[in-house]
């Protein structure tokens, strides 16, 4: 019985170590001015909130934490970031026009607590949105589109 437990433990270690060699997604290359252009078209207060709470999954300025390099957690984090960028990429925000309806989808997601993801805010407590943060985002989303989208 002890021999089986030892063999199982050794096998587990080798499988775990092998998993570390499975590549995960990384941050794509973008222009150095992408974030600056976003700041030009989004209200500065709202931009600061989006930077703090959204940029890791919804831009190409992801700050990959240490645990995002350890499989299988790396696969989960990479999947969340890829899906987040696919749905909404603030790195590309300034390059295209956005309707009030598109911005209201952001308001809806933060108002009902879907965003930021609860599992993200567990490790990134500063990403949690206050009631005031949600009000600012929704106010920006509902505002008529002008110089600041």
GROMACS .gro file of C-alpha atoms in nm:
model
  149
    1UNK     CA    1   0.000   0.000   0.000
    2UNK     CA    2   0.283   0.240   0.089
    3UNK     CA    3   0.454   0.154  -0.239
    4UNK     CA    4   0.139   0.244  -0.436
    5UNK     CA    5   0.107   0.576  -0.249
    6UNK     CA    6   0.471   0.659  -0.319
    7UNK     CA    7   0.437   0.568  -0.687
    8UNK     CA    8   0.119   0.776  -0.715
    9UNK     CA    9   0.292   1.073  -0.552
   10UNK     CA   10   0.589   1.051  -0.788
   11UNK     CA   11   0.357   1.026  -1.087
   12UNK     CA   12   0.161   1.329  -0.965
   13UNK     CA   13   0.481   1.535  -0.933
   14UNK     CA   14   0.591   1.444  -1.287
   15UNK     CA   15   0.249   1.523  -1.433
   16UNK     CA   16   0.239   1.856  -1.246
   17UNK     CA   17   0.588   1.947  -1.368
   18UNK     CA   18   0.497   1.844  -1.722
   19UNK     CA   19   0.190   2.068  -1.715
   20UNK     CA   20   0.416   2.368  -1.663
   21UNK     CA   21   0.547   2.329  -2.018
   22UNK     CA   22   0.204   2.373  -2.180
   23UNK     CA   23   0.210   2.727  -2.321
   24UNK     CA   24  -0.057   2.982  -2.233
   25UNK     CA   25  -0.161   3.307  -2.398
   26UNK     CA   26   0.045   3.616  -2.342
   27UNK     CA   27  -0.006   3.986  -2.388
   28UNK     CA   28  -0.024   4.075  -2.757
   29UNK     CA   29   0.197   4.348  -2.896
   30UNK     CA   30   0.020   4.680  -2.941
   31UNK     CA   31   0.128   5.032  -3.005
   32UNK     CA   32   0.280   5.209  -2.707
   33UNK     CA   33   0.022   5.484  -2.742
   34UNK     CA   34  -0.289   5.262  -2.726
   35UNK     CA   35  -0.350   5.331  -2.358
   36UNK     CA   36  -0.281   5.702  -2.402
   37UNK     CA   37  -0.533   5.722  -2.687
   38UNK     CA   38  -0.794   5.552  -2.469
   39UNK     CA   39  -0.734   5.813  -2.198
   40UNK     CA   40  -0.800   6.086  -2.455
   41UNK     CA   41  -1.146   5.953  -2.542
   42UNK     CA   42  -1.273   5.840  -2.201
   43UNK     CA   43  -1.362   6.065  -1.910
   44UNK     CA   44  -1.048   6.071  -1.686
   45UNK     CA   45  -1.235   5.955  -1.373
   46UNK     CA   46  -1.394   5.667  -1.560
   47UNK     CA   47  -1.063   5.589  -1.730
   48UNK     CA   48  -0.895   5.552  -1.391
   49UNK     CA   49  -1.167   5.312  -1.273
   50UNK     CA   50  -1.143   5.107  -1.593
   51UNK     CA   51  -0.763   5.094  -1.561
   52UNK     CA   52  -0.786   4.974  -1.202
   53UNK     CA   53  -1.067   4.724  -1.245
   54UNK     CA   54  -1.080   4.620  -1.610
   55UNK     CA   55  -0.749   4.654  -1.793
   56UNK     CA   56  -0.600   4.318  -1.690
   57UNK     CA   57  -0.867   4.126  -1.882
   58UNK     CA   58  -0.994   4.386  -2.127
   59UNK     CA   59  -0.677   4.536  -2.273
   60UNK     CA   60  -0.337   4.434  -2.394
   61UNK     CA   61  -0.184   4.591  -2.083
   62UNK     CA   62  -0.238   4.281  -1.871
   63UNK     CA   63  -0.029   4.260  -1.555
   64UNK     CA   64   0.021   3.884  -1.527
   65UNK     CA   65   0.041   3.783  -1.157
   66UNK     CA   66   0.274   3.507  -1.039
   67UNK     CA   67  -0.004   3.248  -1.021
   68UNK     CA   68  -0.082   3.303  -1.390
   69UNK     CA   69   0.242   3.120  -1.465
   70UNK     CA   70   0.150   2.801  -1.275
   71UNK     CA   71  -0.060   2.538  -1.452
   72UNK     CA   72  -0.346   2.461  -1.431
   73UNK     CA   73  -0.433   2.807  -1.291
   74UNK     CA   74  -0.246   2.964  -1.584
   75UNK     CA   75  -0.489   2.800  -1.825
   76UNK     CA   76  -0.791   2.943  -1.642
   77UNK     CA   77  -0.643   3.293  -1.619
   78UNK     CA   78  -0.537   3.286  -1.984
   79UNK     CA   79  -0.885   3.174  -2.091
   80UNK     CA   80  -1.052   3.453  -1.890
   81UNK     CA   81  -0.821   3.717  -2.039
   82UNK     CA   82  -0.865   3.588  -2.395
   83UNK     CA   83  -1.243   3.586  -2.358
   84UNK     CA   84  -1.236   3.930  -2.196
   85UNK     CA   85  -1.035   4.081  -2.480
   86UNK     CA   86  -1.257   3.914  -2.736
   87UNK     CA   87  -1.568   4.071  -2.580
   88UNK     CA   88  -1.415   4.415  -2.518
   89UNK     CA   89  -1.061   4.541  -2.574
   90UNK     CA   90  -0.993   4.887  -2.437
   91UNK     CA   91  -0.658   4.889  -2.619
   92UNK     CA   92  -0.859   4.927  -2.939
   93UNK     CA   93  -1.129   5.153  -2.794
   94UNK     CA   94  -0.997   5.478  -2.943
   95UNK     CA   95  -0.967   5.326  -3.290
   96UNK     CA   96  -1.340   5.283  -3.348
   97UNK     CA   97  -1.666   5.462  -3.273
   98UNK     CA   98  -1.890   5.327  -2.998
   99UNK     CA   99  -2.262   5.372  -2.954
  100UNK     CA  100  -2.433   5.454  -2.628
  101UNK     CA  101  -2.585   5.104  -2.645
  102UNK     CA  102  -2.237   4.948  -2.647
  103UNK     CA  103  -2.135   5.158  -2.350
  104UNK     CA  104  -2.457   5.067  -2.168
  105UNK     CA  105  -2.357   4.700  -2.193
  106UNK     CA  106  -2.057   4.794  -1.978
  107UNK     CA  107  -2.291   4.969  -1.733
  108UNK     CA  108  -2.516   4.662  -1.719
  109UNK     CA  109  -2.221   4.429  -1.652
  110UNK     CA  110  -2.087   4.637  -1.362
  111UNK     CA  111  -2.432   4.720  -1.221
  112UNK     CA  112  -2.537   4.360  -1.181
  113UNK     CA  113  -2.198   4.249  -1.045
  114UNK     CA  114  -2.095   4.034  -1.343
  115UNK     CA  115  -1.786   4.250  -1.387
  116UNK     CA  116  -1.524   4.247  -1.265
  117UNK     CA  117  -1.543   3.872  -1.221
  118UNK     CA  118  -1.583   3.774  -0.855
  119UNK     CA  119  -1.292   3.530  -0.884
  120UNK     CA  120  -1.074   3.819  -1.007
  121UNK     CA  121  -1.162   4.050  -0.718
  122UNK     CA  122  -1.071   3.779  -0.466
  123UNK     CA  123  -0.705   3.821  -0.565
  124UNK     CA  124  -0.732   4.187  -0.672
  125UNK     CA  125  -0.928   4.359  -0.397
  126UNK     CA  126  -0.857   4.705  -0.537
  127UNK     CA  127  -1.047   4.605  -0.852
  128UNK     CA  128  -1.378   4.585  -0.665
  129UNK     CA  129  -1.614   4.858  -0.777
  130UNK     CA  130  -1.775   5.084  -0.523
  131UNK     CA  131  -2.128   5.210  -0.568
  132UNK     CA  132  -1.977   5.545  -0.672
  133UNK     CA  133  -1.755   5.373  -0.932
  134UNK     CA  134  -2.060   5.204  -1.084
  135UNK     CA  135  -2.249   5.536  -1.087
  136UNK     CA  136  -1.961   5.708  -1.267
  137UNK     CA  137  -1.931   5.431  -1.526
  138UNK     CA  138  -2.306   5.427  -1.589
  139UNK     CA  139  -2.319   5.807  -1.608
  140UNK     CA  140  -2.042   5.803  -1.869
  141UNK     CA  141  -2.216   5.521  -2.057
  142UNK     CA  142  -2.548   5.704  -2.072
  143UNK     CA  143  -2.399   6.042  -2.168
  144UNK     CA  144  -2.441   6.162  -2.525
  145UNK     CA  145  -2.143   6.078  -2.741
  146UNK     CA  146  -1.920   6.378  -2.796
  147UNK     CA  147  -1.547   6.447  -2.774
  148UNK     CA  148  -1.515   6.200  -2.488
  149UNK     CA  149  -1.669   5.875  -2.599
   0.00000   0.00000   0.00000
